[in-house]
Short mmCIF file of C-alpha atoms in Angstrom, two decimals:
data_model
loop_
_atom_site.label_atom_id
_atom_site.label_comp_id
_atom_site.label_asym_id
_atom_site.label_seq_id
_atom_site.Cartn_x
_atom_site.Cartn_y
_atom_site.Cartn_z
CA MET A 902 80.00 -17.95 50.95
CA ALA A 903 77.92 -15.02 52.03
CA SER A 904 78.51 -13.73 55.54
CA PHE A 905 75.70 -12.92 57.93
CA ARG A 906 77.32 -9.54 58.33
CA ASN A 907 76.32 -8.87 54.75
CA ILE A 908 72.68 -9.79 55.24
CA ALA A 909 71.83 -6.21 54.30
CA ARG A 910 72.56 -7.28 50.73
CA PHE A 911 69.45 -9.44 51.00
CA VAL A 912 67.19 -7.31 53.19
CA ARG A 913 67.13 -3.55 53.72
CA ILE A 914 64.59 -2.14 56.18
CA LYS A 915 63.62 1.49 56.43
CA VAL A 916 61.70 2.08 59.64
CA MET A 917 59.79 5.35 59.54
CA THR A 918 57.09 6.85 61.71
CA THR A 919 54.17 5.65 59.62
CA VAL A 920 55.72 3.71 56.70
CA ARG A 921 58.02 0.72 56.64
CA HIS A 922 59.59 -0.31 53.33
CA LEU A 923 61.20 -3.69 52.64
CA ASP A 924 63.59 -3.90 49.70
CA LEU A 925 64.83 -7.37 48.81
CA VAL A 926 68.00 -6.92 46.76
CA VAL A 927 68.29 -10.63 46.09
CA PRO A 928 64.84 -11.98 45.10
CA LEU A 929 63.31 -14.86 46.95
CA ALA A 930 62.58 -18.19 45.32
CA LYS A 931 60.34 -17.78 42.31
CA ARG A 932 56.74 -18.80 42.88
CA THR A 933 54.44 -20.03 40.20
CA GLY A 934 51.27 -18.41 41.50
CA ASN A 935 49.71 -21.81 42.13
CA PRO A 936 49.66 -22.47 45.91
CA ALA A 937 49.47 -26.22 45.44
CA THR A 938 52.48 -26.19 43.11
CA ASP A 939 54.42 -23.79 45.32
CA MET A 940 53.96 -25.96 48.38
CA ARG A 941 55.27 -28.99 46.51
CA THR A 942 58.43 -27.21 45.36
CA THR A 943 61.29 -27.94 47.75
CA ASP A 944 64.84 -29.19 47.80
CA THR A 945 66.67 -32.17 49.20
CA ASP A 946 69.48 -30.36 50.96
CA GLY A 947 67.98 -31.32 54.33
CA LEU A 948 68.44 -35.05 53.63
CA ASP A 949 71.67 -36.72 54.61
CA THR A 950 72.04 -39.08 51.68
CA HIS A 951 74.97 -40.94 53.24
CA THR A 952 73.49 -41.74 56.65
CA ARG A 953 69.77 -41.78 55.99
CA SER A 954 67.75 -44.80 56.99
CA GLY A 955 65.92 -46.96 54.52
CA ALA A 956 62.59 -45.42 55.58
CA VAL A 957 63.57 -42.04 54.15
CA SER A 958 63.80 -41.47 50.42
CA LEU A 959 64.96 -38.49 48.45
CA LEU A 960 62.18 -36.26 47.21
CA SER A 961 63.47 -36.48 43.67
CA ASP A 962 62.88 -40.24 43.79
CA ARG A 963 59.19 -39.82 44.48
CA GLN A 964 56.73 -39.07 41.74
CA GLY A 965 55.32 -35.57 41.80
CA ASP A 966 58.12 -33.97 43.89
CA VAL A 967 60.35 -31.26 42.51
CA ASP A 968 64.10 -31.08 43.13
CA SER A 969 65.33 -27.49 43.29
CA THR A 970 68.80 -27.89 44.73
CA THR A 971 70.35 -25.34 42.41
CA GLY A 972 70.52 -21.65 42.83
CA ARG A 973 70.74 -21.61 46.64
CA VAL A 974 72.88 -19.22 48.69
CA SER A 975 74.87 -20.93 51.42
CA LEU A 976 75.47 -19.09 54.66
CA GLY A 977 78.91 -18.65 56.12
CA THR A 978 79.81 -18.39 59.77
CA ARG A 979 79.22 -14.98 61.26
CA ILE A 980 82.23 -13.75 63.20
CA SER A 981 80.93 -10.33 64.19
CA THR A 982 80.63 -9.67 67.92
CA THR A 983 78.39 -6.64 67.56
CA ALA A 984 75.05 -8.33 68.18
CA THR A 985 72.83 -5.96 70.08
CA ARG A 986 70.17 -8.35 71.36
CA THR A 987 70.61 -9.56 74.96
CA THR A 988 69.26 -13.00 75.71
CA THR A 989 68.61 -14.78 78.98
CA THR A 990 70.41 -18.06 79.59
CA ARG A 991 68.00 -20.91 80.20
CA THR A 992 69.05 -23.99 82.10
CA THR A 993 66.07 -26.18 81.31
CA SER A 994 66.30 -28.49 78.34
CA SER A 995 63.61 -28.05 75.71
CA VAL A 996 63.91 -31.58 74.30
CA LEU A 997 62.45 -34.33 76.43
CA ALA A 998 63.15 -37.26 74.13
CA PRO A 999 66.22 -36.64 71.95
CA SER A 1000 67.02 -39.02 69.17
CA ALA A 1001 70.20 -40.97 68.72
CA GLU A 1002 71.09 -38.74 65.79
CA GLN A 1003 71.22 -35.65 67.98
CA THR A 1004 74.78 -36.43 69.06
CA ASP A 1005 75.94 -36.09 65.45
CA ASN A 1006 77.14 -32.77 64.10
CA HIS A 1007 74.62 -32.25 61.32
CA HIS A 1008 74.95 -29.23 59.09
CA ALA A 1009 72.27 -26.56 59.38
CA ASP A 1010 71.76 -26.17 55.65
CA PHE A 1011 69.16 -23.40 55.56
CA SER A 1012 69.92 -20.40 53.37
CA THR A 1013 69.53 -16.68 53.87
CA GLU A 1014 66.54 -16.73 51.53
CA GLU A 1015 64.80 -19.37 53.63
CA LEU A 1016 65.35 -17.46 56.86
CA VAL A 1017 64.12 -14.19 55.32
CA GLN A 1018 61.09 -15.94 53.84
CA ALA A 1019 60.29 -17.45 57.24
CA TYR A 1020 60.42 -13.97 58.75
CA LEU A 1021 58.15 -12.56 56.04
CA ASP A 1022 55.67 -15.40 56.52
CA CYS A 1023 55.72 -14.88 60.29
CA ARG A 1024 54.97 -11.17 60.18
CA ARG A 1025 52.18 -11.48 57.60
CA THR A 1026 48.99 -9.93 59.03
CA LYS A 1027 50.90 -9.28 62.28
CA ARG A 1028 53.29 -6.50 61.31
CA ASN A 1029 51.68 -3.97 63.65
CA LYS A 1030 52.00 -6.24 66.67
CA PRO A 1031 54.47 -4.98 69.32
CA SER A 1032 56.59 -8.14 69.13
CA ALA A 1033 56.91 -7.87 65.34
CA ILE A 1034 57.80 -4.16 65.51
CA ALA A 1035 60.42 -4.78 68.21
CA PHE A 1036 62.07 -7.50 66.13
CA GLU A 1037 61.98 -5.39 62.96
CA MET A 1038 63.57 -2.35 64.61
CA ASN A 1039 66.89 -4.22 64.65
CA LEU A 1040 66.12 -6.76 61.99
CA GLU A 1041 69.61 -7.48 60.66
CA ALA A 1042 71.18 -8.12 64.05
CA ASN A 1043 68.20 -10.17 65.25
CA LEU A 1044 68.18 -12.40 62.16
CA CYS A 1045 71.95 -12.80 62.35
CA GLN A 1046 71.85 -13.84 65.98
CA LEU A 1047 68.96 -16.23 65.40
CA ALA A 1048 70.78 -17.85 62.48
CA ASP A 1049 74.01 -18.14 64.51
CA GLU A 1050 72.15 -19.86 67.35
CA LEU A 1051 70.50 -22.30 64.96
CA ARG A 1052 73.79 -23.16 63.24
CA SER A 1053 75.77 -23.52 66.46
CA GLY A 1054 73.10 -25.55 68.26
CA THR A 1055 72.65 -22.98 71.04
CA TYR A 1056 69.11 -21.96 70.07
CA LEU A 1057 66.53 -22.35 72.83
CA PRO A 1058 62.84 -21.39 72.62
CA GLY A 1059 61.85 -18.37 74.68
CA LYS A 1060 58.95 -17.45 76.91
CA SER A 1061 55.41 -18.16 75.73
CA ILE A 1062 52.26 -16.18 76.38
CA CYS A 1063 49.11 -17.94 77.56
CA PHE A 1064 45.62 -16.50 77.39
CA VAL A 1065 42.04 -17.76 77.24
CA ILE A 1066 39.50 -17.26 74.46
CA THR A 1067 35.78 -17.66 75.10
CA ARG A 1068 34.41 -18.10 71.55
CA PRO A 1069 33.18 -20.56 70.54
CA LYS A 1070 34.02 -22.04 73.94
CA PRO A 1071 36.68 -21.37 76.62
CA ARG A 1072 40.09 -22.80 75.80
CA GLU A 1073 43.77 -22.08 76.39
CA VAL A 1074 45.81 -20.46 73.61
CA TRP A 1075 49.60 -20.32 73.65
CA ALA A 1076 51.63 -17.78 71.67
CA ALA A 1077 55.37 -18.31 71.19
CA GLU A 1078 57.89 -15.47 70.99
CA PHE A 1079 58.19 -13.80 67.60
CA ARG A 1080 61.68 -15.20 66.95
CA ASP A 1081 60.43 -18.68 67.89
CA ARG A 1082 57.60 -18.33 65.39
CA ILE A 1083 60.19 -17.55 62.72
CA VAL A 1084 61.85 -20.87 63.54
CA HIS A 1085 58.46 -22.60 63.25
CA HIS A 1086 57.97 -21.14 59.78
CA LEU A 1087 61.52 -22.04 58.76
CA LEU A 1088 60.93 -25.67 59.74
CA TYR A 1089 57.44 -25.74 58.23
CA ASN A 1090 58.52 -24.26 54.89
CA ARG A 1091 61.24 -26.86 54.46
CA ILE A 1092 59.61 -30.13 55.59
CA SER A 1093 55.86 -29.63 55.02
CA PRO A 1094 55.92 -30.35 51.24
CA ARG A 1095 57.32 -33.82 51.98
CA PHE A 1096 54.22 -34.63 54.03
CA TYR A 1097 51.63 -32.74 51.98
CA ALA A 1098 52.57 -34.80 48.94
CA GLY A 1099 51.32 -37.90 50.79
CA PHE A 1100 48.22 -36.43 52.42
CA ILE A 1101 44.85 -37.45 51.04
CA ALA A 1102 42.81 -34.77 49.26
CA ASP A 1103 40.10 -35.05 51.92
CA SER A 1104 42.33 -33.78 54.73
CA CYS A 1105 41.48 -30.14 55.48
CA ALA A 1106 42.54 -27.37 57.88
CA CYS A 1107 45.95 -25.71 58.17
CA ILE A 1108 46.82 -26.81 54.62
CA PRO A 1109 47.17 -24.17 51.87
CA GLY A 1110 43.95 -23.98 49.88
CA ARG A 1111 42.04 -26.32 52.19
CA GLY A 1112 40.06 -24.20 54.62
CA THR A 1113 36.46 -24.34 55.77
CA LEU A 1114 35.05 -23.42 52.36
CA TYR A 1115 37.05 -26.21 50.71
CA GLY A 1116 35.77 -28.69 53.31
CA ALA A 1117 32.12 -27.67 52.92
CA GLN A 1118 32.23 -27.77 49.12
CA ARG A 1119 34.02 -31.11 49.04
CA LEU A 1120 31.58 -32.73 51.48
CA GLU A 1121 28.62 -31.40 49.50
CA ALA A 1122 30.11 -32.91 46.33
CA LYS A 1123 30.56 -36.27 48.09
CA ILE A 1124 26.96 -36.25 49.33
CA ARG A 1125 25.68 -35.47 45.86
CA SER A 1126 27.81 -38.31 44.49
CA ILE A 1127 26.67 -41.00 46.93
CA THR A 1128 23.00 -39.95 46.74
CA GLN A 1129 23.12 -39.30 42.99
CA ASN A 1130 21.92 -35.72 43.45
CA TRP A 1131 19.70 -36.52 46.43
CA SER A 1132 17.74 -39.20 44.55
CA ARG A 1133 18.90 -42.12 46.72
CA PRO A 1134 19.16 -42.51 50.50
CA ALA A 1135 22.48 -42.48 52.33
CA HIS A 1136 23.74 -42.09 55.89
CA TYR A 1137 26.61 -40.23 57.49
CA LEU A 1138 28.74 -40.97 60.54
CA LYS A 1139 30.22 -37.92 62.25
CA LEU A 1140 33.09 -38.46 64.70
CA ASP A 1141 35.08 -36.16 66.95
CA LEU A 1142 38.27 -36.79 68.92
CA ALA A 1143 38.12 -36.19 72.66
CA ASN A 1144 40.44 -33.43 73.96
CA PHE A 1145 42.51 -33.70 70.81
CA PHE A 1146 45.41 -31.25 71.15
CA VAL A 1147 46.10 -31.95 74.83
CA SER A 1148 46.00 -35.72 74.15
CA ILE A 1149 48.57 -35.84 71.34
CA ASP A 1150 51.50 -38.13 72.20
CA LYS A 1151 54.67 -36.34 71.09
CA ARG A 1152 56.62 -39.60 70.92
CA ILE A 1153 54.29 -40.96 68.24
CA VAL A 1154 54.55 -37.73 66.25
CA ARG A 1155 58.35 -37.93 66.44
CA GLU A 1156 58.33 -41.43 64.96
CA MET A 1157 56.21 -40.23 62.05
CA LEU A 1158 58.47 -37.25 61.43
CA ALA A 1159 61.55 -39.47 61.39
CA LYS A 1160 60.15 -41.45 58.47
CA ARG A 1161 60.53 -38.49 56.10
CA VAL A 1162 62.97 -36.14 57.83
CA ASN A 1163 66.48 -36.72 59.16
CA GLY A 1164 69.68 -34.90 60.01
CA TRP A 1165 69.60 -31.35 61.37
CA TRP A 1166 65.99 -30.77 60.31
CA LEU A 1167 64.85 -33.71 62.43
CA GLN A 1168 66.78 -32.30 65.38
CA LEU A 1169 65.06 -28.95 64.93
CA ALA A 1170 61.67 -30.64 64.61
CA GLU A 1171 62.30 -32.54 67.84
CA GLN A 1172 63.30 -29.35 69.65
CA VAL A 1173 60.11 -27.60 68.56
CA LEU A 1174 57.95 -30.65 69.21
CA PHE A 1175 59.21 -31.49 72.70
CA HIS A 1176 59.49 -27.90 73.93
CA ASP A 1177 57.29 -27.52 77.00
CA PRO A 1178 55.90 -23.95 77.13
CA ARG A 1179 54.68 -24.53 80.69
CA GLN A 1180 58.24 -24.23 81.98
CA ASP A 1181 58.47 -20.55 81.03
CA PHE A 1182 55.31 -18.63 80.24
CA GLU A 1183 53.36 -15.52 81.12
CA TYR A 1184 49.60 -15.57 81.59
CA ARG A 1185 47.75 -12.55 80.22
CA GLY A 1186 44.12 -11.76 80.73
CA ASN A 1187 41.53 -12.24 83.39
CA ALA A 1188 42.48 -15.08 85.73
CA VAL A 1189 38.78 -15.88 86.17
CA LEU A 1190 38.60 -16.99 82.54
CA LEU A 1191 41.20 -19.68 83.20
CA ASP A 1192 38.83 -21.32 85.66
CA ARG A 1193 36.24 -21.61 82.89
CA VAL A 1194 38.49 -23.99 80.94
CA PRO A 1195 37.77 -27.58 82.06
CA PRO A 1196 40.79 -29.22 83.73
CA HIS A 1197 40.89 -32.05 81.20
CA LYS A 1198 41.24 -29.49 78.39
CA ARG A 1199 44.17 -27.62 79.92
CA LEU A 1200 47.69 -28.21 78.68
CA THR A 1201 48.96 -27.35 82.14
CA GLY A 1202 47.31 -30.46 83.55
CA GLN A 1203 48.86 -33.00 81.15
CA PRO A 1204 51.99 -35.18 81.48
CA THR A 1205 55.13 -33.85 79.81
CA HIS A 1206 54.91 -36.23 76.84
CA LEU A 1207 51.30 -35.32 76.03
CA GLY A 1208 49.78 -32.22 74.51
CA LEU A 1209 50.63 -29.56 71.93
CA PRO A 1210 50.00 -25.86 72.54
CA ILE A 1211 47.01 -24.51 70.61
CA GLY A 1212 48.03 -21.43 68.63
CA ASN A 1213 51.39 -22.38 67.10
CA LEU A 1214 51.86 -23.17 63.42
CA SER A 1215 54.01 -26.14 64.40
CA SER A 1216 51.20 -27.65 66.50
CA GLN A 1217 48.77 -27.50 63.61
CA PHE A 1218 51.28 -29.14 61.28
CA PHE A 1219 52.22 -31.88 63.76
CA ALA A 1220 48.52 -32.62 64.31
CA ASN A 1221 48.03 -33.17 60.58
CA VAL A 1222 51.08 -35.42 60.46
CA LEU A 1223 49.64 -37.54 63.28
CA LEU A 1224 46.12 -37.80 61.87
CA ASP A 1225 47.36 -38.68 58.39
CA ALA A 1226 47.76 -42.22 59.73
CA LEU A 1227 44.05 -42.23 60.60
CA ASP A 1228 43.16 -40.89 57.15
CA GLN A 1229 45.16 -43.64 55.48
CA HIS A 1230 43.52 -46.30 57.66
CA ILE A 1231 40.00 -45.11 56.87
CA LYS A 1232 40.62 -44.66 53.15
CA HIS A 1233 42.71 -47.77 52.52
CA GLY A 1234 42.10 -50.01 55.53
CA LEU A 1235 38.33 -49.57 55.76
CA ARG A 1236 38.13 -48.66 52.05
CA CYS A 1237 35.77 -45.77 52.76
CA LYS A 1238 35.32 -43.92 49.48
CA HIS A 1239 33.41 -40.92 50.83
CA TYR A 1240 35.31 -39.50 53.82
CA ILE A 1241 36.54 -36.05 54.88
CA ARG A 1242 38.31 -34.63 57.94
CA TYR A 1243 38.76 -31.10 59.25
CA VAL A 1244 41.27 -31.13 62.15
CA ASP A 1245 39.63 -33.64 64.54
CA ASP A 1246 36.12 -33.62 63.00
CA MET A 1247 35.44 -36.51 60.61
CA VAL A 1248 32.51 -37.47 58.38
CA LEU A 1249 32.07 -40.88 56.74
CA LEU A 1250 29.34 -41.49 54.16
CA HIS A 1251 27.79 -44.81 53.14
CA ARG A 1252 24.47 -46.13 51.98
CA SER A 1253 24.41 -48.77 54.71
CA PRO A 1254 24.09 -47.65 58.36
CA GLN A 1255 25.25 -51.14 59.41
CA TRP A 1256 28.54 -50.60 57.58
CA LEU A 1257 29.00 -47.25 59.32
CA ASN A 1258 28.40 -48.91 62.70
CA GLN A 1259 31.12 -51.43 61.93
CA ALA A 1260 33.45 -48.62 60.81
CA HIS A 1261 32.76 -46.79 64.05
CA ALA A 1262 33.68 -49.84 66.10
CA ASP A 1263 36.87 -50.32 64.10
CA ILE A 1264 38.00 -46.71 64.46
CA LYS A 1265 37.14 -46.70 68.16
CA ALA A 1266 39.45 -49.68 68.70
CA TRP A 1267 42.18 -48.55 66.28
CA LEU A 1268 42.76 -45.05 67.68
CA PRO A 1269 43.98 -45.91 71.22
CA GLU A 1270 46.18 -48.72 69.96
CA HIS A 1271 47.99 -46.78 67.21
CA LEU A 1272 47.70 -43.06 68.06
CA GLY A 1273 46.84 -42.99 71.75
CA LEU A 1274 43.64 -41.05 71.04
CA ARG A 1275 39.96 -41.78 71.66
CA LEU A 1276 36.61 -40.72 70.26
CA ASN A 1277 34.22 -38.38 72.02
CA PRO A 1278 31.03 -40.45 72.44
CA ALA A 1279 28.93 -37.33 73.09
CA LYS A 1280 29.69 -36.04 69.57
CA THR A 1281 29.20 -39.27 67.63
CA ILE A 1282 26.26 -38.95 65.21
CA LEU A 1283 24.76 -41.48 62.78
CA GLN A 1284 21.85 -40.12 60.71
CA PRO A 1285 20.42 -40.01 57.18
CA VAL A 1286 22.01 -37.24 55.13
CA GLU A 1287 18.65 -35.70 54.24
CA ARG A 1288 18.35 -34.45 57.83
CA GLY A 1289 21.34 -32.22 57.21
CA VAL A 1290 25.08 -32.62 57.81
CA ASP A 1291 26.61 -30.03 60.13
CA PHE A 1292 30.27 -29.58 59.16
CA VAL A 1293 32.80 -26.70 59.39
CA GLY A 1294 30.12 -24.24 60.44
CA GLN A 1295 27.72 -25.01 57.60
CA VAL A 1296 24.71 -27.32 57.28
CA ILE A 1297 24.34 -29.28 54.05
CA LYS A 1298 20.75 -30.23 53.26
CA PRO A 1299 19.03 -31.39 50.05
CA TRP A 1300 19.71 -28.82 47.36
CA HIS A 1301 21.01 -26.10 49.64
CA ARG A 1302 23.85 -25.22 52.02
CA VAL A 1303 23.47 -22.61 54.77
CA THR A 1304 25.45 -21.26 57.72
CA ARG A 1305 24.90 -23.03 61.03
CA LYS A 1306 22.09 -21.43 63.08
CA ARG A 1307 24.23 -21.22 66.18
CA THR A 1308 26.84 -19.22 64.26
CA VAL A 1309 24.20 -16.85 62.87
CA LYS A 1310 22.71 -16.26 66.32
CA ALA A 1311 26.14 -15.56 67.83
CA ALA A 1312 26.96 -13.14 64.98
CA ILE A 1313 23.74 -11.16 65.38
CA ASN A 1314 24.11 -10.91 69.14
CA ARG A 1315 27.69 -9.75 68.80
CA VAL A 1316 27.08 -7.00 66.21
CA ARG A 1317 24.14 -5.81 68.29
CA ASP A 1318 26.28 -5.30 71.41
CA ILE A 1319 29.81 -4.60 70.13
CA ASP A 1320 31.43 -1.17 70.43
CA ALA A 1321 30.89 1.15 67.47
CA ALA A 1322 34.66 1.41 66.89
CA LYS A 1323 34.87 -2.32 66.13
CA LEU A 1324 31.52 -2.75 64.41
CA PHE A 1325 32.62 -2.11 60.81
CA GLU A 1326 35.38 -4.76 60.74
CA THR A 1327 33.36 -7.30 62.74
CA ALA A 1328 30.25 -7.01 60.59
CA ASN A 1329 32.14 -7.32 57.31
CA SER A 1330 33.92 -10.41 58.58
CA TYR A 1331 30.53 -12.00 59.28
CA TYR A 1332 29.28 -10.99 55.83
CA GLY A 1333 32.28 -12.76 54.35
CA LEU A 1334 31.57 -15.85 56.44
CA PHE A 1335 27.89 -15.96 55.48
CA ARG A 1336 28.68 -15.54 51.78
CA GLN A 1337 30.56 -18.85 51.81
CA ALA A 1338 27.17 -20.58 52.05
CA PRO A 1339 25.33 -20.12 48.72
CA HIS A 1340 21.85 -20.11 50.32
CA SER A 1341 22.50 -17.66 53.15
CA HIS A 1342 20.44 -14.74 51.81
CA HIS A 1343 17.93 -14.82 54.67
CA GLN A 1344 20.75 -14.93 57.22
CA ARG A 1345 22.43 -11.90 55.64
CA VAL A 1346 19.07 -10.09 55.77
CA GLN A 1347 18.93 -10.67 59.52
CA LEU A 1348 22.44 -9.30 59.93
CA SER A 1349 21.70 -6.32 57.68
CA ASN A 1350 18.63 -5.35 59.72
CA VAL A 1351 20.77 -5.08 62.83
CA MET A 1352 23.39 -3.03 60.98
CA ARG A 1353 20.80 -0.62 59.58
CA TYR A 1354 19.36 -0.18 63.05
CA ARG A 1355 22.85 0.90 64.19
CA GLY A 1356 23.05 3.49 61.41
CA HIS A 1357 25.12 1.71 58.76
CA CYS A 1358 24.43 1.44 55.03
CA ILE A 1359 24.48 -2.00 53.38
CA SER A 1360 25.40 -2.88 49.80
CA GLY A 1361 22.56 -3.88 47.50
CA ASN A 1362 23.63 -7.53 47.35
CA LEU A 1363 23.93 -7.70 51.17
CA ALA A 1364 27.61 -8.52 50.87
CA LYS A 1365 29.18 -5.76 52.96
CA THR A 1366 28.51 -2.72 55.14
CA TYR A 1367 29.95 0.77 54.78
CA ARG A 1368 31.57 2.97 57.39
CA ARG A 1369 29.27 5.29 59.23
CA PRO A 1370 30.04 8.95 58.37
CA HIS A 1371 31.43 11.06 61.19
CA GLY A 1372 29.67 14.12 62.53
#
């Protein structure tokens, strides 16, 4: 049994003034290079095979799941008293609705490799953030203490940060502490493959390989299929959930998690799910911006059992777990062949507008009864597909797909007014966004004209801009 005091055998950090080097002596789990395959590879150590309910089955019993229970490194109990991190004792409970299983002494069966991988996933693209640097400066002690707290059951989430973003519209964003985000990744890496294996292929967002480009391409393929390459008429029904994240009932999410997770991992999922960041948070930014967020869209104005904080990986995953029930109802209950969802935006396709009206009535009645959610009537659209389908920032019309006009206008206005120090990165990000639409040449021309006016050179294929020379 490896001791946490010997975690340096697994991770060695060299913190220098300008360079940080990570040397993993013991390699992490081998990946195949295929994201879809990697996400489906998991183990069944988190399942208590003696006390599990009949609703939970071992992954190895389900077709398509991979059992990788061999080759794991178990963690021993750390007895060192030299931890250097000082924590603040919190008296408020982070779990509002504990399960009956929480009184049992379940074994925290995560390995050193899993904890290190969660840390690496958490710091990806955020290594230069102050919170990540502070954690990395004393990485071994911080990881040891975090693991000890998880194993002993004394772990409590820390203070969150709240701020307001204004694009595309004002909304609250909550950021958990860096060590709490490591716990989110640890939980996500272990239990997410069990749920992803059952998700439909038309569920997008916050799923590896299923971003906005995947959603736009898949919807375009479905439209071409139902219209037989735009030769036959068809209609689409676009639906949106009202105040989605702040309306999520945590109790319903917990019931869905318990169907595929049990033991210590269910306890950890409950702790993350029912943690209320409003009890201990710090607001950063201009207080005036907070007034621009409508009261019904604020997490701070919801009951304790409602709402997930926007910005956490766990919230995105729990939202997909909840809406999978809606996906299954539409695909198998309504038998809708052409359907796709990106977070809370849904599109149903059918040749008959009468059938889509009936589907709308069914979904409108089904949501409050089963998920406690409701549709936004102001964003319900029923139109022929030849008028164009606006989805994930792109508009799909006969024989071409372009970026939404509102997005193009916002991009041009921003690159025209942004500071020169941020112009290079901002402009190239918009070029990358526009290139996702195959017929966006004219829109890239508009962006390039603004960039040339500001003194930048543009590549010949209008795919990127170059840095402006100094002097």
